[in-house]
Amino acid sequence: MDPALLSARAALDWLVELGADEAIGEAPVDRYGLVARTPADTPTPAPLAAPPVVAPSDPVAVAEALAQGARDLSALAAAMEGFDCDLKPGARRFVFADGTPGAALMVVGEAPGRDEDIEGRPFVGVAGQLLDRMLAAIGRDRADADPARAVYVANVLPWRPPGNRRPEGAEIDRWRPFLVRHVELAAPKVLLVMGNSPAQALLGRSGITQIRGRWAEAAGRPALPTFHPSYLLRTPAAKREAWADLLALKARLDHP
């Protein structure tokens, strides 16, 4: 190829890299050959109009729209995983749910911990092992395919908070529309609300020591708040009250 063409091509590529990728005139202009203007010759530019004020997007409204647009659990999981969240960069894996959709019982916890973050499933650490023993005591098993005995398990947040801290109020508000839609699509008969965060998300209140054992309604379904298994591991004396809650749950499931 002609060296002159190669040089011109290299200059063009350089201009494109600088951002000059669009022609604005019919013919090239030799800017070096133009006569410099004096300040008096230079027209005064018109003042720039103030940019329009754009309201920041409301994350709760965005979550509501995405959640309502999900027609099944797979679509909901995809919407949740793609939803913008400050927790996502610090987490390893997205944690959606475990167990059998359509099970009579749905358990709602707070957020993934270290083990859940590694495996990508809720309630698989020490607290999850205690949960499985608690459920087995009332004849329930999340590994059972029979909806009458099966359990479906999810959390308020699908991403692990740093340091395993409790979910913050703003985080609960942001993810609440997804949780409510999750309940609607999983279609359980009864909800077991374990801990303050799910109680705040589904029942609109916390203070689990005061509200545990009292039936309420969440997402159009009977819901029983009780202690989170992590709390029971730290406070073994509370297991007696938790057992009373499990018996009440069993009675509700066996005799709806």
PDB file of N, CA and C in Angstrom, residues 16 27 30 51 55 68 70 73 82 89 100 123 126 128 130 147 156 171-172 176 178 182 200 209-210 212 229 234-235:
ATOM      1  N   VAL A  16     -10.052   8.642  15.441  1.00  0.00           N
ATOM      2  CA  VAL A  16     -11.204   7.865  15.920  1.00  0.00           C
ATOM      3  C   VAL A  16     -11.019   7.487  17.376  1.00  0.00           C
ATOM      4  N   ALA A  27     -16.809  19.132   3.453  1.00  0.00           N
ATOM      5  CA  ALA A  27     -15.423  19.119   2.995  1.00  0.00           C
ATOM      6  C   ALA A  27     -14.497  19.343   4.181  1.00  0.00           C
ATOM      7  N   ASP A  30      -8.863  23.000   6.812  1.00  0.00           N
ATOM      8  CA  ASP A  30      -7.511  23.113   7.328  1.00  0.00           C
ATOM      9  C   ASP A  30      -7.501  24.139   8.447  1.00  0.00           C
ATOM     10  N   PRO A  51     -29.683  22.366  32.775  1.00  0.00           N
ATOM     11  CA  PRO A  51     -30.114  21.005  32.437  1.00  0.00           C
ATOM     12  C   PRO A  51     -31.396  20.663  33.173  1.00  0.00           C
ATOM     13  N   ALA A  55     -35.434  13.315  38.377  1.00  0.00           N
ATOM     14  CA  ALA A  55     -35.552  12.676  39.684  1.00  0.00           C
ATOM     15  C   ALA A  55     -34.876  11.314  39.642  1.00  0.00           C
ATOM     16  N   GLN A  68     -43.698  -7.607  39.866  1.00  0.00           N
ATOM     17  CA  GLN A  68     -45.009  -7.858  39.277  1.00  0.00           C
ATOM     18  C   GLN A  68     -44.906  -8.383  37.849  1.00  0.00           C
ATOM     19  N   ALA A  70     -42.787 -10.616  36.890  1.00  0.00           N
ATOM     20  CA  ALA A  70     -42.364 -12.019  36.912  1.00  0.00           C
ATOM     21  C   ALA A  70     -43.585 -12.925  36.978  1.00  0.00           C
ATOM     22  N   LEU A  73     -41.454 -18.520  39.074  1.00  0.00           N
ATOM     23  CA  LEU A  73     -40.317 -18.403  39.983  1.00  0.00           C
ATOM     24  C   LEU A  73     -39.000 -18.217  39.234  1.00  0.00           C
ATOM     25  N   GLY A  82     -30.688  -9.760  38.687  1.00  0.00           N
ATOM     26  CA  GLY A  82     -30.277  -8.618  37.887  1.00  0.00           C
ATOM     27  C   GLY A  82     -30.570  -7.272  38.516  1.00  0.00           C
ATOM     28  N   PRO A  89     -21.825  -6.732  44.938  1.00  0.00           N
ATOM     29  CA  PRO A  89     -20.381  -6.834  44.706  1.00  0.00           C
ATOM     30  C   PRO A  89     -19.622  -7.552  45.815  1.00  0.00           C
ATOM     31  N   THR A 100     -39.281 -27.314  47.986  1.00  0.00           N
ATOM     32  CA  THR A 100     -40.278 -27.648  46.973  1.00  0.00           C
ATOM     33  C   THR A 100     -41.279 -26.515  46.791  1.00  0.00           C
ATOM     34  N   PHE A 123     -30.186 -21.343  54.410  1.00  0.00           N
ATOM     35  CA  PHE A 123     -30.237 -22.220  55.583  1.00  0.00           C
ATOM     36  C   PHE A 123     -29.464 -23.520  55.380  1.00  0.00           C
ATOM     37  N   VAL A 126     -24.956 -23.916  60.255  1.00  0.00           N
ATOM     38  CA  VAL A 126     -25.354 -24.490  61.542  1.00  0.00           C
ATOM     39  C   VAL A 126     -26.806 -24.148  61.861  1.00  0.00           C
ATOM     40  N   GLY A 128     -29.109 -23.571  59.690  1.00  0.00           N
ATOM     41  CA  GLY A 128     -29.938 -24.362  58.785  1.00  0.00           C
ATOM     42  C   GLY A 128     -30.093 -25.793  59.248  1.00  0.00           C
ATOM     43  N   LEU A 130     -30.102 -26.734  62.371  1.00  0.00           N
ATOM     44  CA  LEU A 130     -31.079 -26.689  63.453  1.00  0.00           C
ATOM     45  C   LEU A 130     -32.489 -26.542  62.891  1.00  0.00           C
ATOM     46  N   PRO A 147     -45.849 -32.244  48.486  1.00  0.00           N
ATOM     47  CA  PRO A 147     -46.187 -30.915  49.008  1.00  0.00           C
ATOM     48  C   PRO A 147     -46.781 -30.936  50.412  1.00  0.00           C
ATOM     49  N   VAL A 156     -35.326 -12.849  53.102  1.00  0.00           N
ATOM     50  CA  VAL A 156     -35.694 -11.489  52.710  1.00  0.00           C
ATOM     51  C   VAL A 156     -34.704 -10.977  51.667  1.00  0.00           C
ATOM     52  N   GLU A 171     -32.697  -1.756  53.043  1.00  0.00           N
ATOM     53  CA  GLU A 171     -32.538  -2.992  52.265  1.00  0.00           C
ATOM     54  C   GLU A 171     -33.811  -3.824  52.317  1.00  0.00           C
ATOM     55  N   ILE A 172     -34.413  -3.899  53.478  1.00  0.00           N
ATOM     56  CA  ILE A 172     -35.673  -4.643  53.609  1.00  0.00           C
ATOM     57  C   ILE A 172     -36.752  -4.010  52.742  1.00  0.00           C
ATOM     58  N   ARG A 176     -38.614  -5.958  49.685  1.00  0.00           N
ATOM     59  CA  ARG A 176     -39.946  -6.430  50.078  1.00  0.00           C
ATOM     60  C   ARG A 176     -40.836  -6.793  48.880  1.00  0.00           C
ATOM     61  N   PHE A 178     -40.123  -8.037  46.047  1.00  0.00           N
ATOM     62  CA  PHE A 178     -39.713  -9.348  45.539  1.00  0.00           C
ATOM     63  C   PHE A 178     -40.157 -10.465  46.482  1.00  0.00           C
ATOM     64  N   HIS A 182     -42.584 -13.448  45.713  1.00  0.00           N
ATOM     65  CA  HIS A 182     -42.062 -14.800  45.909  1.00  0.00           C
ATOM     66  C   HIS A 182     -43.100 -15.670  46.623  1.00  0.00           C
ATOM     67  N   GLN A 200     -40.435  -7.740  59.888  1.00  0.00           N
ATOM     68  CA  GLN A 200     -40.554  -6.355  59.433  1.00  0.00           C
ATOM     69  C   GLN A 200     -40.994  -6.304  57.975  1.00  0.00           C
ATOM     70  N   THR A 209     -39.494 -11.007  70.111  1.00  0.00           N
ATOM     71  CA  THR A 209     -39.800 -11.588  71.425  1.00  0.00           C
ATOM     72  C   THR A 209     -41.212 -11.248  71.886  1.00  0.00           C
ATOM     73  N   GLN A 210     -41.752 -10.136  71.367  1.00  0.00           N
ATOM     74  CA  GLN A 210     -43.110  -9.760  71.742  1.00  0.00           C
ATOM     75  C   GLN A 210     -44.172 -10.343  70.807  1.00  0.00           C
ATOM     76  N   ARG A 212     -43.769 -13.140  68.677  1.00  0.00           N
ATOM     77  CA  ARG A 212     -43.660 -14.553  68.334  1.00  0.00           C
ATOM     78  C   ARG A 212     -44.858 -15.325  68.916  1.00  0.00           C
ATOM     79  N   PRO A 229     -33.381 -19.516  63.921  1.00  0.00           N
ATOM     80  CA  PRO A 229     -32.507 -20.550  64.490  1.00  0.00           C
ATOM     81  C   PRO A 229     -31.190 -20.009  65.033  1.00  0.00           C
ATOM     82  N   ARG A 234     -27.832 -19.030  70.072  1.00  0.00           N
ATOM     83  CA  ARG A 234     -27.234 -18.114  71.038  1.00  0.00           C
ATOM     84  C   ARG A 234     -27.987 -18.104  72.364  1.00  0.00           C
ATOM     85  N   THR A 235     -29.283 -18.441  72.291  1.00  0.00           N
ATOM     86  CA  THR A 235     -30.140 -18.359  73.478  1.00  0.00           C
ATOM     87  C   THR A 235     -30.920 -19.662  73.618  1.00  0.00           C
TER      88      THR A 235
END
